[in-house]
Short mmCIF file of C-alpha atoms in Angstrom, two decimals:
data_model
loop_
_atom_site.label_atom_id
_atom_site.label_comp_id
_atom_site.label_asym_id
_atom_site.label_seq_id
_atom_site.Cartn_x
_atom_site.Cartn_y
_atom_site.Cartn_z
CA GLY N 1 -53.48 86.40 -25.51
CA GLU N 2 -54.52 83.11 -27.01
CA ASN N 3 -54.48 79.93 -24.91
CA VAL N 4 -54.73 76.47 -26.50
CA GLU N 5 -55.42 73.35 -24.49
CA GLN N 6 -54.92 69.90 -25.99
CA HIS N 7 -56.17 66.49 -24.82
CA PRO N 8 -55.23 63.79 -24.24
CA SER N 9 -51.50 64.12 -23.60
CA THR N 10 -50.97 60.45 -24.48
CA LEU N 11 -53.07 58.15 -26.63
CA SER N 12 -52.49 54.49 -27.38
CA VAL N 13 -54.54 52.66 -30.02
CA GLN N 14 -54.43 49.39 -31.88
CA GLU N 15 -53.50 49.39 -35.53
CA GLY N 16 -56.59 49.94 -37.63
CA ASP N 17 -58.48 51.80 -34.91
CA SER N 18 -59.36 55.49 -35.06
CA ALA N 19 -57.67 58.20 -32.99
CA VAL N 20 -59.14 61.54 -31.95
CA ILE N 21 -57.23 64.47 -30.46
CA LYS N 22 -59.10 67.52 -29.19
CA CYS N 23 -58.10 71.14 -28.69
CA THR N 24 -59.85 74.18 -27.29
CA TYR N 25 -58.87 77.80 -27.82
CA SER N 26 -59.72 80.95 -25.93
CA ASP N 27 -59.54 83.82 -28.42
CA SER N 28 -62.65 84.09 -30.60
CA ALA N 29 -60.62 86.16 -33.11
CA SER N 30 -58.47 83.13 -34.01
CA ASN N 31 -59.30 81.98 -37.52
CA TYR N 32 -56.60 79.52 -38.57
CA PHE N 33 -56.03 76.11 -36.98
CA PRO N 34 -53.16 73.89 -38.19
CA TRP N 35 -52.11 70.47 -36.98
CA TYR N 36 -48.50 69.30 -36.90
CA LYS N 37 -46.94 65.87 -36.62
CA GLN N 38 -43.51 65.55 -35.06
CA GLU N 39 -41.51 62.36 -35.12
CA LEU N 40 -38.74 61.85 -32.59
CA GLY N 41 -35.80 64.13 -33.29
CA LYS N 42 -37.46 65.71 -36.33
CA ARG N 43 -39.06 69.05 -37.13
CA PRO N 44 -42.84 69.55 -36.81
CA GLN N 45 -44.56 68.85 -40.12
CA LEU N 46 -47.83 70.48 -41.14
CA ILE N 47 -50.32 67.71 -41.89
CA ILE N 48 -53.64 69.52 -42.20
CA ASP N 49 -55.17 72.88 -41.41
CA ILE N 50 -58.59 74.50 -41.31
CA ARG N 51 -59.85 78.03 -41.45
CA SER N 52 -62.79 79.43 -39.52
CA ASN N 53 -65.06 79.63 -42.56
CA VAL N 54 -65.00 75.82 -42.88
CA GLY N 55 -66.43 73.23 -40.49
CA GLU N 56 -64.58 70.16 -41.66
CA LYS N 57 -61.67 69.23 -43.90
CA LYS N 58 -60.44 65.80 -44.96
CA ASP N 59 -57.24 64.51 -46.49
CA GLN N 60 -57.21 60.75 -47.00
CA ARG N 61 -57.12 59.18 -43.51
CA ILE N 62 -57.00 62.44 -41.56
CA ALA N 63 -59.72 64.98 -40.95
CA VAL N 64 -60.14 68.07 -38.86
CA THR N 65 -63.40 69.48 -37.51
CA LEU N 66 -63.99 72.95 -36.11
CA ASN N 67 -66.75 74.21 -33.82
CA LYS N 68 -66.40 77.99 -33.66
CA THR N 69 -69.23 78.43 -31.19
CA ALA N 70 -67.68 76.10 -28.67
CA LYS N 71 -64.14 77.14 -29.66
CA HIS N 72 -62.82 73.68 -30.15
CA PHE N 73 -61.33 71.68 -32.99
CA SER N 74 -60.34 68.06 -33.35
CA LEU N 75 -58.03 65.84 -35.39
CA HIS N 76 -59.36 62.48 -36.51
CA ILE N 77 -57.11 59.75 -37.85
CA THR N 78 -58.81 56.65 -39.24
CA GLU N 79 -57.33 53.23 -39.96
CA THR N 80 -54.26 54.05 -37.91
CA GLN N 81 -50.90 52.57 -38.88
CA PRO N 82 -47.68 52.20 -36.86
CA GLU N 83 -46.12 55.02 -38.88
CA ASP N 84 -48.78 57.36 -37.46
CA SER N 85 -46.99 57.08 -34.10
CA ALA N 86 -45.66 60.56 -33.28
CA VAL N 87 -46.40 63.66 -31.24
CA TYR N 88 -49.25 65.74 -32.66
CA PHE N 89 -49.64 69.44 -31.95
CA CYS N 90 -52.62 71.67 -32.56
CA ALA N 91 -52.25 75.43 -32.91
CA ALA N 92 -54.31 78.56 -33.39
CA SER N 93 -53.64 81.99 -34.85
CA GLN N 94 -55.17 85.11 -36.33
CA GLU N 95 -54.02 85.25 -39.91
CA THR N 96 -54.22 89.04 -39.99
CA SER N 97 -52.01 89.49 -36.93
CA GLY N 98 -48.63 88.22 -38.07
CA SER N 99 -49.95 84.66 -38.03
CA ARG N 100 -48.37 84.02 -34.65
CA LEU N 101 -49.14 80.44 -33.74
CA THR N 102 -50.08 79.41 -30.20
CA PHE N 103 -49.53 75.70 -29.74
CA GLY N 104 -51.10 73.09 -27.54
CA GLU N 105 -48.77 70.97 -25.45
CA GLY N 106 -48.92 67.97 -27.74
CA THR N 107 -50.33 64.44 -27.80
CA GLN N 108 -48.07 61.39 -27.95
CA LEU N 109 -49.89 58.92 -30.19
CA THR N 110 -48.73 55.32 -30.14
CA VAL N 111 -50.18 52.85 -32.63
CA ASN N 112 -49.61 49.28 -31.54
CA PRO N 113 -49.23 46.64 -34.30
CA ASP M 1 -38.53 71.61 -46.55
CA ALA M 2 -39.42 75.10 -47.87
CA GLY M 3 -35.71 75.87 -48.27
CA ILE M 4 -35.03 76.54 -44.59
CA THR M 5 -31.70 75.81 -42.92
CA GLN M 6 -30.52 76.49 -39.39
CA SER M 7 -27.02 76.78 -38.02
CA PRO M 8 -25.49 75.49 -35.93
CA ARG M 9 -27.53 72.29 -35.52
CA HIS M 10 -26.03 71.58 -32.11
CA LYS M 11 -24.26 73.83 -29.65
CA VAL M 12 -23.01 73.57 -26.11
CA THR M 13 -22.12 76.80 -24.37
CA GLU M 14 -21.44 78.08 -20.90
CA THR M 15 -23.68 80.25 -18.75
CA GLY M 16 -23.09 83.93 -19.39
CA THR M 17 -21.77 83.63 -22.93
CA PRO M 18 -23.51 85.21 -25.93
CA VAL M 19 -24.94 82.86 -28.55
CA THR M 20 -26.32 83.56 -32.02
CA LEU M 21 -28.44 81.13 -33.98
CA ARG M 22 -29.01 81.60 -37.68
CA CYS M 23 -32.03 80.82 -39.82
CA HIS M 24 -31.61 81.00 -43.57
CA GLN M 25 -34.30 80.69 -46.24
CA THR M 26 -33.94 80.70 -49.98
CA GLU M 27 -37.49 81.38 -51.16
CA ASN M 28 -38.01 85.05 -50.30
CA HIS M 29 -40.66 84.48 -47.62
CA ARG M 30 -41.72 87.64 -45.83
CA TYR M 31 -42.61 86.17 -42.42
CA MET M 32 -40.08 84.33 -40.26
CA TYR M 33 -40.41 83.03 -36.71
CA TRP M 34 -38.31 81.70 -33.85
CA TYR M 35 -39.83 79.12 -31.49
CA ARG M 36 -38.41 77.13 -28.62
CA GLN M 37 -39.55 73.63 -27.74
CA ASP M 38 -39.37 72.23 -24.24
CA PRO M 39 -40.93 69.09 -22.75
CA GLY M 40 -44.40 69.84 -21.41
CA HIS M 41 -44.63 73.22 -23.14
CA GLY M 42 -45.02 72.42 -26.80
CA LEU M 43 -43.65 75.16 -29.03
CA ARG M 44 -43.57 78.76 -27.84
CA LEU M 45 -42.97 81.82 -29.98
CA ILE M 46 -39.92 83.89 -29.07
CA HIS M 47 -39.84 86.58 -31.78
CA TYR M 48 -41.03 86.96 -35.31
CA SER M 49 -40.31 89.15 -38.33
CA TYR M 50 -42.66 90.50 -40.95
CA GLY M 51 -39.98 92.02 -43.15
CA VAL M 52 -36.43 93.35 -43.26
CA LYS M 53 -35.77 95.23 -40.00
CA ASP M 54 -39.38 94.61 -38.89
CA THR M 55 -39.60 92.38 -35.84
CA ASP M 56 -41.88 91.87 -32.87
CA LYS M 57 -41.95 89.96 -29.61
CA GLY M 58 -43.62 86.65 -28.96
CA GLU M 59 -44.75 85.13 -25.69
CA VAL M 60 -41.28 84.21 -24.33
CA SER M 61 -39.02 87.00 -25.59
CA ASP M 62 -37.17 87.88 -22.37
CA GLY M 63 -33.43 87.23 -22.71
CA TYR M 64 -33.58 87.04 -26.52
CA SER M 65 -33.07 89.53 -29.31
CA VAL M 66 -33.41 89.15 -33.07
CA SER M 67 -32.25 90.85 -36.21
CA ARG M 68 -33.23 90.67 -39.85
CA SER M 69 -31.00 92.73 -42.10
CA LYS M 70 -31.72 90.62 -45.21
CA THR M 71 -34.87 88.81 -46.31
CA GLU M 72 -33.13 85.45 -46.24
CA ASP M 73 -31.58 85.60 -42.75
CA PHE M 74 -33.22 85.82 -39.32
CA LEU M 75 -30.81 85.77 -36.37
CA LEU M 76 -31.66 84.90 -32.79
CA THR M 77 -29.25 86.11 -30.09
CA LEU M 78 -29.03 85.09 -26.48
CA GLU M 79 -27.15 88.02 -24.98
CA SER M 80 -26.03 86.10 -21.89
CA ALA M 81 -27.06 82.46 -21.99
CA THR M 82 -28.67 80.87 -18.93
CA SER M 83 -29.43 77.23 -18.15
CA SER M 84 -33.16 77.94 -18.58
CA GLN M 85 -32.45 78.64 -22.24
CA THR M 86 -31.36 75.07 -22.83
CA SER M 87 -33.87 74.00 -25.47
CA VAL M 88 -34.47 73.06 -29.06
CA TYR M 89 -34.92 76.14 -31.22
CA PHE M 90 -36.94 76.02 -34.41
CA CYS M 91 -37.12 78.65 -37.09
CA ALA M 92 -40.22 78.78 -39.29
CA ILE M 93 -41.45 80.63 -42.33
CA LYS M 94 -44.97 81.43 -43.40
CA GLY M 95 -45.65 80.19 -46.86
CA GLY M 96 -46.93 82.41 -49.58
CA ALA M 97 -49.31 81.60 -52.40
CA GLY M 98 -49.48 77.86 -52.96
CA LEU M 99 -47.76 77.09 -49.68
CA GLN M 100 -50.15 77.80 -46.83
CA GLY M 101 -49.23 77.56 -43.19
CA GLN M 102 -45.93 77.72 -41.35
CA TYR M 103 -43.01 75.46 -42.17
CA PHE M 104 -40.21 74.65 -39.82
CA GLY M 105 -36.46 74.38 -40.16
CA PRO M 106 -34.56 71.35 -38.86
CA GLY M 107 -33.94 72.86 -35.41
CA THR M 108 -30.94 73.74 -33.25
CA ARG M 109 -30.30 71.88 -30.02
CA LEU M 110 -28.73 74.32 -27.54
CA THR M 111 -27.31 73.22 -24.21
CA VAL M 112 -26.22 75.83 -21.67
CA THR M 113 -24.00 74.39 -18.95
#
């Protein structure tokens, strides 16, 4: 089955700096890669996703890049703000196989004012 | 919130007792999922459903069963709860047209004493 590894497990940045979280996956058949943000005590919220036919996707201050050859994808947050502090999870799935998501273990991002 | 509710939101039960968690959705989504979330493990898929009476196992299905007799309800049952099943349980749906990705319910915190 699919295995997703996520790094780093914790990340601390100063407000205004950029943050990068990286994930690798094992199954070359995976073709859908979402990112979730989870605040303390809340549900995971989908913030951005990318499919394997696209190399990069941006939405305001967040972007995701995908390297299919190397089987890794990354989340980039620019101009970080204190409200970006949360746990971020990457995931991978095959959209034609029930869309079962395999998650990374999460990254605790702290943005210091 | 994609019209997803979970009940109960909190439950404390004793080892060996049966427990049923309910996920309810109001938007006629075909796919529904049960995940558990534990520190250091991210989110792991327990079972999922791709239609009424159509279910399949995820990566951590031992000790759990599910049922889906109506499109809107997906039930997760712990036949005989154990302390290792203390966790936060999230239900999710896969969005249809115009709502890509998986969306999570508010979660159920289960404690088995």
